[in-house]
Short mmCIF file of C-alpha atoms in Angstrom, two decimals:
data_model
loop_
_atom_site.label_atom_id
_atom_site.label_comp_id
_atom_site.label_asym_id
_atom_site.label_seq_id
_atom_site.Cartn_x
_atom_site.Cartn_y
_atom_site.Cartn_z
CA UNK A 26 1.84 46.66 -58.81
CA UNK A 27 0.63 50.09 -57.94
CA UNK A 28 -2.90 51.36 -58.96
CA UNK A 29 -4.86 54.55 -58.27
CA UNK A 30 -8.45 54.78 -57.23
CA UNK A 31 -10.16 56.77 -60.14
CA UNK A 32 -13.65 55.22 -59.80
CA UNK A 33 -16.43 55.90 -57.25
CA UNK A 34 -16.71 53.32 -54.41
CA UNK A 35 -19.83 51.46 -53.45
CA UNK A 36 -18.46 49.76 -50.32
CA UNK A 37 -15.50 50.35 -48.08
CA UNK A 38 -14.43 47.28 -46.04
CA UNK A 39 -12.34 48.05 -43.09
CA UNK A 40 -10.17 44.99 -42.29
CA UNK A 41 -8.70 42.16 -44.44
CA UNK A 42 -8.95 39.35 -41.87
CA UNK A 43 -10.93 36.37 -42.78
CA UNK A 44 -14.25 38.16 -42.14
CA UNK A 45 -13.34 41.35 -44.03
CA UNK A 46 -11.96 39.27 -46.88
CA UNK A 47 -15.05 37.20 -47.10
CA UNK A 48 -17.21 40.23 -47.06
CA UNK A 49 -15.26 41.79 -49.91
CA UNK A 50 -15.40 38.71 -51.92
CA UNK A 51 -19.23 38.35 -51.53
CA UNK A 52 -19.85 42.00 -52.32
CA UNK A 53 -17.67 42.15 -55.27
CA UNK A 54 -18.96 39.07 -56.79
CA UNK A 55 -22.35 40.80 -56.98
CA UNK A 56 -20.83 43.69 -59.00
CA UNK A 57 -20.36 46.26 -56.21
CA UNK A 58 -17.24 48.43 -56.44
CA UNK A 59 -15.33 47.48 -53.30
CA UNK A 60 -12.22 48.96 -51.57
CA UNK A 61 -10.73 47.03 -48.73
CA UNK A 62 -8.46 49.02 -46.24
CA UNK A 63 -5.97 47.03 -44.23
CA UNK A 64 -2.75 48.40 -42.45
CA UNK A 65 -1.19 45.07 -41.80
CA UNK A 66 -0.82 41.83 -43.58
CA UNK A 67 -3.82 40.29 -45.22
CA UNK A 68 -5.05 37.52 -42.93
CA UNK A 69 -3.18 38.92 -39.91
CA UNK A 70 -4.55 39.52 -36.44
CA UNK A 71 -6.96 37.07 -34.95
CA UNK A 72 -7.21 35.31 -38.41
CA UNK A 73 -3.54 34.42 -38.19
CA UNK A 74 -3.67 33.57 -34.36
CA UNK A 75 -6.67 31.24 -34.70
CA UNK A 76 -6.67 27.42 -34.73
CA UNK A 77 -8.70 27.40 -37.99
CA UNK A 78 -11.34 25.05 -36.93
CA UNK A 79 -14.61 24.89 -38.99
CA UNK A 80 -17.04 23.72 -36.37
CA UNK A 81 -20.74 23.63 -35.80
CA UNK A 82 -21.68 25.21 -32.49
CA UNK A 83 -25.07 24.98 -30.82
CA UNK A 84 -25.07 27.02 -27.79
CA UNK A 85 -28.32 28.60 -29.06
CA UNK A 86 -30.40 28.06 -32.16
CA UNK A 87 -28.99 31.24 -33.86
CA UNK A 88 -25.44 30.02 -33.21
CA UNK A 89 -26.39 26.67 -34.75
CA UNK A 90 -28.11 28.14 -37.72
CA UNK A 91 -25.12 30.44 -38.50
CA UNK A 92 -22.42 27.94 -38.07
CA UNK A 93 -24.32 25.09 -39.90
CA UNK A 94 -24.79 27.48 -42.84
CA UNK A 95 -21.31 28.65 -42.94
CA UNK A 96 -19.98 25.09 -42.95
CA UNK A 97 -22.15 24.34 -46.15
CA UNK A 98 -20.46 27.48 -47.65
CA UNK A 99 -16.84 26.44 -46.77
CA UNK A 100 -17.51 23.06 -48.26
CA UNK A 101 -18.41 24.78 -51.55
CA UNK A 102 -15.45 27.28 -51.29
CA UNK A 103 -12.77 24.63 -50.87
CA UNK A 104 -14.33 22.43 -53.44
CA UNK A 105 -11.84 20.59 -55.72
CA UNK A 106 -8.86 22.43 -54.38
CA UNK A 107 -8.76 21.69 -50.52
CA UNK A 108 -4.88 21.85 -50.55
CA UNK A 109 -5.05 25.56 -51.27
CA UNK A 110 -6.71 26.20 -48.01
CA UNK A 111 -4.83 23.34 -46.23
CA UNK A 112 -8.35 22.01 -45.59
CA UNK A 113 -8.92 18.87 -43.78
CA UNK A 114 -12.34 17.24 -42.99
CA UNK A 115 -11.03 15.77 -40.00
CA UNK A 116 -14.29 15.94 -37.96
CA UNK A 117 -14.64 16.78 -34.38
CA UNK A 118 -14.98 14.41 -31.49
CA UNK A 119 -16.69 16.04 -28.36
CA UNK A 120 -15.19 13.96 -25.53
CA UNK A 121 -17.38 12.97 -22.59
CA UNK A 122 -15.55 12.39 -19.49
CA UNK A 123 -18.50 10.83 -17.67
CA UNK A 124 -22.07 9.68 -17.95
CA UNK A 125 -23.36 13.20 -17.41
CA UNK A 126 -21.33 14.71 -20.20
CA UNK A 127 -22.29 11.73 -22.39
CA UNK A 128 -26.02 12.72 -21.88
CA UNK A 129 -25.16 16.25 -22.86
CA UNK A 130 -23.45 14.93 -25.91
CA UNK A 131 -26.68 13.04 -26.85
CA UNK A 132 -28.70 16.33 -26.51
CA UNK A 133 -25.99 17.88 -28.78
CA UNK A 134 -26.29 15.17 -31.41
CA UNK A 135 -30.18 15.71 -31.49
CA UNK A 136 -29.78 19.36 -31.93
CA UNK A 137 -27.13 18.93 -34.84
CA UNK A 138 -29.38 16.36 -36.54
CA UNK A 139 -32.10 18.83 -37.06
CA UNK A 140 -29.79 20.59 -39.35
CA UNK A 141 -28.90 17.42 -41.28
CA UNK A 142 -25.56 17.11 -39.64
CA UNK A 143 -23.84 13.78 -39.86
CA UNK A 144 -23.36 12.85 -36.26
CA UNK A 145 -22.56 9.53 -34.35
CA UNK A 146 -22.55 8.77 -30.65
CA UNK A 147 -19.58 6.82 -29.49
CA UNK A 148 -19.36 4.60 -26.53
CA UNK A 149 -15.96 4.12 -24.82
CA UNK A 150 -14.88 1.36 -26.96
CA UNK A 151 -15.73 3.23 -30.23
CA UNK A 152 -14.03 6.37 -28.86
CA UNK A 153 -10.67 4.44 -28.19
CA UNK A 154 -10.99 2.67 -31.57
CA UNK A 155 -10.90 6.17 -33.26
CA UNK A 156 -8.46 7.87 -30.83
CA UNK A 157 -6.39 5.47 -28.91
CA UNK A 158 -4.22 8.26 -27.48
CA UNK A 159 -7.08 9.41 -25.23
CA UNK A 160 -6.69 8.57 -21.54
CA UNK A 161 -8.52 5.49 -20.16
CA UNK A 162 -11.76 5.95 -18.12
CA UNK A 163 -13.72 8.31 -20.51
CA UNK A 164 -17.35 7.63 -21.03
CA UNK A 165 -17.46 8.16 -24.86
CA UNK A 166 -18.20 11.11 -27.22
CA UNK A 167 -20.00 12.48 -30.20
CA UNK A 168 -18.38 12.47 -33.61
CA UNK A 169 -19.40 15.39 -35.85
CA UNK A 170 -18.07 14.12 -39.22
CA UNK A 171 -18.67 17.32 -41.25
CA UNK A 172 -16.34 19.54 -39.09
CA UNK A 173 -12.88 20.44 -40.62
CA UNK A 174 -10.20 22.95 -40.49
CA UNK A 175 -8.29 25.35 -42.71
CA UNK A 176 -5.15 27.42 -42.53
CA UNK A 177 -6.81 30.84 -41.99
CA UNK A 178 -4.39 33.31 -43.39
CA UNK A 179 -4.34 31.24 -46.75
CA UNK A 180 -8.09 31.26 -46.85
CA UNK A 181 -8.21 34.96 -46.19
CA UNK A 182 -5.71 35.61 -48.97
CA UNK A 183 -7.65 33.37 -51.39
CA UNK A 184 -10.96 35.28 -50.74
CA UNK A 185 -9.31 38.61 -51.20
CA UNK A 186 -7.65 37.44 -54.40
CA UNK A 187 -11.07 36.44 -55.65
CA UNK A 188 -12.41 39.88 -54.74
CA UNK A 189 -9.60 41.60 -56.59
CA UNK A 190 -10.32 39.51 -59.63
CA UNK A 191 -13.76 41.05 -59.52
CA UNK A 192 -12.43 44.51 -59.41
CA UNK A 193 -11.95 45.21 -55.66
CA UNK A 194 -8.99 47.39 -54.57
CA UNK A 195 -6.70 46.99 -51.50
CA UNK A 196 -5.60 50.10 -49.78
CA UNK A 197 -2.76 49.50 -47.39
CA UNK A 198 -3.27 52.34 -44.82
CA UNK A 199 -4.85 52.75 -41.37
CA UNK A 200 -8.34 54.01 -40.89
CA UNK A 201 -8.25 56.87 -38.03
CA UNK A 202 -11.82 57.49 -37.95
CA UNK A 203 -15.16 56.44 -39.51
CA UNK A 204 -17.31 59.20 -40.82
CA UNK A 205 -20.88 59.31 -42.37
CA UNK A 206 -20.38 57.38 -45.66
CA UNK A 207 -16.64 57.33 -45.39
CA UNK A 208 -13.34 57.11 -43.50
CA UNK A 209 -10.45 59.20 -42.58
CA UNK A 210 -6.99 57.68 -43.24
CA UNK A 211 -3.76 58.13 -41.39
CA UNK A 212 -2.31 60.42 -44.07
CA UNK A 213 -5.26 62.83 -43.68
CA UNK A 214 -7.00 61.80 -46.80
CA UNK A 215 -10.65 60.70 -46.95
CA UNK A 216 -12.39 57.88 -48.84
CA UNK A 217 -16.17 58.03 -49.41
CA UNK A 218 -18.71 55.35 -50.25
CA UNK A 219 -22.28 54.48 -50.06
CA UNK A 220 -21.62 51.84 -47.53
CA UNK A 221 -18.71 51.23 -44.89
CA UNK A 222 -18.33 47.80 -43.56
CA UNK A 223 -16.46 47.52 -40.23
CA UNK A 224 -14.86 44.10 -40.03
CA UNK A 225 -11.73 44.90 -37.90
CA UNK A 226 -12.26 42.39 -34.92
CA UNK A 227 -11.10 43.85 -31.56
CA UNK A 228 -10.01 46.89 -33.52
CA UNK A 229 -13.51 47.73 -34.25
CA UNK A 230 -13.91 49.01 -30.69
CA UNK A 231 -11.16 51.47 -31.13
CA UNK A 232 -12.81 53.01 -34.10
CA UNK A 233 -16.36 52.82 -32.46
CA UNK A 234 -16.08 52.68 -28.61
CA UNK A 235 -19.60 52.44 -28.19
CA UNK A 236 -19.78 48.83 -29.69
CA UNK A 237 -20.59 46.16 -27.16
CA UNK A 238 -17.31 44.27 -27.78
CA UNK A 239 -14.85 42.74 -25.13
CA UNK A 240 -11.45 41.33 -26.03
CA UNK A 241 -10.88 37.70 -25.00
CA UNK A 242 -7.14 36.86 -25.04
CA UNK A 243 -6.18 33.25 -26.12
CA UNK A 244 -3.00 31.14 -26.38
CA UNK A 245 -2.36 28.55 -29.02
CA UNK A 246 0.53 25.95 -28.82
CA UNK A 247 1.96 24.14 -31.81
CA UNK A 248 4.22 20.93 -31.66
CA UNK A 249 6.67 19.45 -34.10
CA UNK A 250 5.36 17.00 -36.84
CA UNK A 251 3.84 13.90 -35.56
CA UNK A 252 1.75 12.43 -38.37
CA UNK A 253 -1.08 10.23 -37.29
CA UNK A 254 -0.84 11.03 -33.69
CA UNK A 255 -4.47 12.07 -33.59
CA UNK A 256 -7.11 11.90 -36.40
CA UNK A 257 -9.87 14.20 -35.25
CA UNK A 258 -10.26 17.53 -33.56
CA UNK A 259 -10.74 16.58 -30.00
CA UNK A 260 -12.68 18.89 -27.63
CA UNK A 261 -13.85 18.46 -24.15
CA UNK A 262 -17.50 19.11 -23.64
CA UNK A 263 -16.49 21.61 -20.99
CA UNK A 264 -15.15 23.84 -23.88
CA UNK A 265 -18.66 25.36 -24.51
CA UNK A 266 -18.70 26.79 -20.82
CA UNK A 267 -15.11 28.21 -21.34
CA UNK A 268 -15.93 29.66 -24.70
CA UNK A 269 -19.17 31.50 -23.42
CA UNK A 270 -17.77 32.67 -20.11
CA UNK A 271 -18.26 36.34 -19.37
CA UNK A 272 -15.48 36.77 -16.82
CA UNK A 273 -12.40 34.94 -15.25
CA UNK A 274 -9.61 33.12 -16.96
CA UNK A 275 -10.34 29.63 -18.15
CA UNK A 276 -8.73 26.78 -20.13
CA UNK A 277 -10.37 23.93 -22.03
CA UNK A 278 -8.99 20.79 -23.80
CA UNK A 279 -8.99 21.31 -27.75
CA UNK A 280 -6.32 19.73 -29.82
CA UNK A 281 -6.29 19.65 -33.62
CA UNK A 282 -4.31 17.60 -36.11
CA UNK A 283 -2.84 19.73 -38.86
CA UNK A 284 -2.31 18.53 -42.38
CA UNK A 285 1.37 19.07 -41.80
CA UNK A 286 1.46 16.41 -39.00
CA UNK A 287 1.71 19.12 -36.38
CA UNK A 288 -0.65 19.18 -33.33
CA UNK A 289 -2.37 22.56 -32.42
CA UNK A 290 -3.20 22.69 -28.66
CA UNK A 291 -5.72 25.08 -27.17
CA UNK A 292 -7.55 26.70 -25.67
CA UNK A 293 -7.52 29.52 -23.22
CA UNK A 294 -9.59 32.73 -22.43
CA UNK A 295 -8.58 35.76 -20.52
CA UNK A 296 -10.41 38.85 -19.95
CA UNK A 297 -9.26 42.44 -18.97
CA UNK A 298 -6.11 42.40 -21.06
CA UNK A 299 -4.95 43.22 -24.54
CA UNK A 300 -1.35 42.48 -23.79
CA UNK A 301 -0.27 39.92 -26.47
CA UNK A 302 2.64 38.55 -24.52
CA UNK A 303 2.78 34.91 -24.08
CA UNK A 304 2.13 34.03 -20.46
CA UNK A 305 4.07 30.89 -19.26
CA UNK A 306 1.58 30.17 -16.47
CA UNK A 307 -1.29 30.10 -18.90
CA UNK A 308 0.61 27.92 -21.24
CA UNK A 309 1.23 25.55 -18.38
CA UNK A 310 -2.39 25.37 -17.64
CA UNK A 311 -3.35 24.69 -21.16
CA UNK A 312 -0.79 21.85 -21.41
CA UNK A 313 -1.84 20.32 -18.19
CA UNK A 314 -5.40 20.24 -19.21
CA UNK A 315 -4.47 18.70 -22.60
CA UNK A 316 -2.07 16.17 -21.24
CA UNK A 317 -5.04 15.19 -18.67
CA UNK A 318 -6.91 14.00 -21.83
CA UNK A 319 -4.06 12.87 -24.02
CA UNK A 320 -1.16 11.83 -21.75
CA UNK A 321 1.34 11.28 -24.60
CA UNK A 322 1.26 14.90 -25.49
CA UNK A 323 3.86 15.28 -22.67
CA UNK A 324 6.27 13.54 -24.77
CA UNK A 325 5.86 15.82 -27.86
CA UNK A 326 8.20 18.77 -28.71
CA UNK A 327 6.58 22.10 -28.51
CA UNK A 328 7.82 24.56 -31.20
CA UNK A 329 6.24 27.75 -30.13
CA UNK A 330 3.23 29.50 -28.65
CA UNK A 331 1.37 32.64 -29.57
CA UNK A 332 -1.52 34.71 -28.67
CA UNK A 333 -4.48 36.58 -30.16
CA UNK A 334 -7.53 38.58 -29.21
CA UNK A 335 -11.06 37.45 -29.93
CA UNK A 336 -13.77 40.06 -30.26
CA UNK A 337 -16.73 39.07 -28.13
CA UNK A 338 -20.18 40.33 -27.62
CA UNK A 339 -22.17 40.06 -24.28
CA UNK A 340 -24.56 37.50 -25.89
CA UNK A 341 -22.01 35.52 -27.88
CA UNK A 342 -23.45 36.37 -31.19
CA UNK A 343 -21.63 38.44 -33.83
CA UNK A 344 -22.83 41.87 -34.93
CA UNK A 345 -24.01 41.58 -38.63
CA UNK A 346 -25.88 44.45 -40.05
CA UNK A 347 -26.53 48.16 -40.00
CA UNK A 348 -25.22 50.51 -37.23
CA UNK A 349 -26.68 53.82 -36.33
CA UNK A 350 -23.19 55.21 -35.22
CA UNK A 351 -22.57 56.56 -38.61
CA UNK A 352 -24.66 56.92 -41.78
CA UNK A 353 -24.00 53.99 -44.18
CA UNK A 354 -22.15 52.02 -41.61
CA UNK A 355 -22.52 48.22 -41.42
CA UNK A 356 -20.90 45.89 -38.94
CA UNK A 357 -19.44 42.43 -39.38
CA UNK A 358 -17.57 41.81 -36.17
CA UNK A 359 -17.82 40.29 -32.67
CA UNK A 360 -17.40 36.58 -33.66
CA UNK A 361 -15.38 35.62 -30.57
CA UNK A 362 -13.87 32.09 -31.34
CA UNK A 363 -15.86 31.39 -34.49
CA UNK A 364 -14.68 34.02 -36.84
CA UNK A 365 -13.10 31.48 -39.13
CA UNK A 366 -16.16 29.32 -39.10
CA UNK A 367 -18.75 31.90 -39.46
CA UNK A 368 -16.87 34.20 -41.97
CA UNK A 369 -18.59 33.10 -45.11
CA UNK A 370 -22.21 33.06 -43.66
CA UNK A 371 -21.51 36.55 -42.23
CA UNK A 372 -20.51 37.68 -45.74
CA UNK A 373 -23.71 36.35 -47.32
CA UNK A 374 -26.00 37.72 -44.70
CA UNK A 375 -24.33 41.18 -44.92
CA UNK A 376 -24.45 41.24 -48.70
CA UNK A 377 -28.09 40.28 -48.75
CA UNK A 378 -28.98 43.14 -46.26
CA UNK A 379 -26.99 45.67 -48.24
CA UNK A 380 -28.80 44.48 -51.48
CA UNK A 381 -32.10 44.16 -49.66
CA UNK A 382 -32.61 40.51 -50.67
CA UNK A 383 -33.40 37.45 -48.83
CA UNK A 384 -30.85 34.86 -47.49
CA UNK A 385 -30.56 31.34 -46.68
CA UNK A 386 -31.14 31.99 -42.99
CA UNK A 387 -32.73 34.80 -41.01
CA UNK A 388 -30.41 37.78 -40.37
CA UNK A 389 -32.43 39.02 -37.50
CA UNK A 390 -30.60 37.36 -34.42
CA UNK A 391 -27.35 39.07 -35.43
CA UNK A 392 -28.51 42.67 -35.97
CA UNK A 393 -26.66 45.17 -34.03
CA UNK A 394 -29.90 46.95 -32.96
CA UNK A 395 -30.54 44.09 -30.55
CA UNK A 396 -28.42 46.40 -28.28
CA UNK A 397 -30.55 49.30 -27.01
CA UNK A 398 -28.01 52.15 -27.99
CA UNK A 399 -27.80 50.85 -31.44
CA UNK A 400 -31.66 50.58 -31.97
CA UNK A 401 -31.71 53.43 -34.49
CA UNK A 402 -29.64 51.45 -37.08
CA UNK A 403 -32.34 50.35 -39.33
CA UNK A 404 -33.98 53.60 -39.76
CA UNK A 405 -30.72 55.48 -40.62
CA UNK A 406 -29.58 52.92 -43.19
CA UNK A 407 -32.90 52.09 -44.95
CA UNK A 408 -32.80 54.89 -47.41
CA UNK A 409 -29.16 54.15 -48.47
CA UNK A 410 -29.93 50.38 -48.67
CA UNK A 411 -32.89 50.89 -50.76
CA UNK A 412 -30.61 52.11 -53.51
CA UNK A 413 -29.07 48.68 -53.65
CA UNK A 414 -32.21 46.72 -54.21
CA UNK A 415 -32.23 43.84 -56.68
CA UNK A 416 -31.49 44.85 -60.13
CA UNK A 417 -30.30 48.30 -59.28
CA UNK A 418 -26.71 49.67 -59.06
CA UNK A 419 -26.25 51.05 -55.56
CA UNK A 420 -25.93 54.82 -55.40
CA UNK A 421 -22.38 55.55 -55.35
CA UNK A 422 -22.39 58.29 -52.68
CA UNK A 423 -24.87 61.04 -51.57
CA UNK A 424 -24.95 63.59 -54.33
CA UNK A 425 -23.53 66.39 -52.00
CA UNK A 426 -20.34 64.30 -51.66
CA UNK A 427 -17.26 65.41 -53.81
CA UNK A 428 -15.56 62.93 -56.17
CA UNK A 429 -13.20 60.31 -54.41
CA UNK A 430 -9.60 61.45 -54.06
CA UNK A 431 -6.80 59.52 -55.77
CA UNK A 432 -5.25 57.07 -53.27
CA UNK A 433 -2.42 54.88 -53.88
CA UNK A 434 -3.19 51.20 -53.46
CA UNK A 435 -1.35 48.00 -53.61
CA UNK A 436 -2.64 44.83 -55.48
CA UNK A 437 -2.27 41.63 -53.43
CA UNK A 438 0.75 39.69 -54.57
CA UNK A 439 0.63 35.97 -55.16
CA UNK A 440 2.14 33.98 -52.22
CA UNK A 441 1.44 31.27 -49.63
CA UNK A 442 2.09 30.56 -46.04
CA UNK A 443 2.15 27.30 -43.97
CA UNK A 444 1.99 26.79 -40.23
CA UNK A 445 5.32 26.91 -38.52
#
């Protein structure tokens, strides 16, 4: 179905991956007039490439607060229709190879428990009772029961469909440049709005090279269907070191049981490349690492492998908030490997800032102005944000701006997808 934009725009969202779709849904639900711009498929890019885990991470208090909050939101979203998201509350077992890692798991359990998360320390016997495919000689692990997984492209489409039902529009085009209170499209036309939200993952750096973002390439492998092969997402405790490494190639054991019966195998991280070609050497390293923990994986049939690019910041936390690079610009990017997990919390924090409201957790740790060259962000956006305070319709655009042009947009068609 074809439509034309004839109304003013409150918020432009650049990107319809999981983060952009979540932001659009949250903003439209509050009555803001939202236009989403996406040049490719909804839920493509890193969203389609990701493993889809919903996992609480606790590398630092800010990461723990954001991921724990977001998991609460995910449980509300999937609600009574988990099958629509291909959701599974499989839980995560952090596998401890030795006593030192088991002690680290105990510290992790204590941290998660402060947020009311359901955790259980497992000795070796309890570990093998739950996951008999694991190799012998492991010390134990930590079971985090509330973790789960979704199929990210489906979830992104569902979120965007909700936004469209609330009046949002989807423009299928490429953003060539971000301007003050607007964007320049590939066809030479311009769209203008009070707020512009950049939620384009690694592509955010192409539009704003000054952003402190680095691409981390990852490989994912999927097997044929083996129902019941494993029951939980299994992750080595060394995964945390790999996830937050700032340089060098690395692999870590991370396997996941999909609702289809297939097994997803990860993970890898590579720097200084944006080449999406599958690299057999990296696949081999990943498989060797995984087989080292689950030997029977060597007997499974691998269907295919693909890659994606994560957008990472130097401190490992996403950029959520105003940015001084352009007037009216907001960021929702830099989530590295937690974009699926943290998408819903990101959307709520961003919406609360735009509307100048409080949120369930503090937004301060994620503000872009924590980086010196983005320090002026708050001052440049305060006047615009004040217009969107509680109970007030945000100013559509500065009075000096002309009415928005008519742009052809495409409504999101119904449809679904499943892992290969």
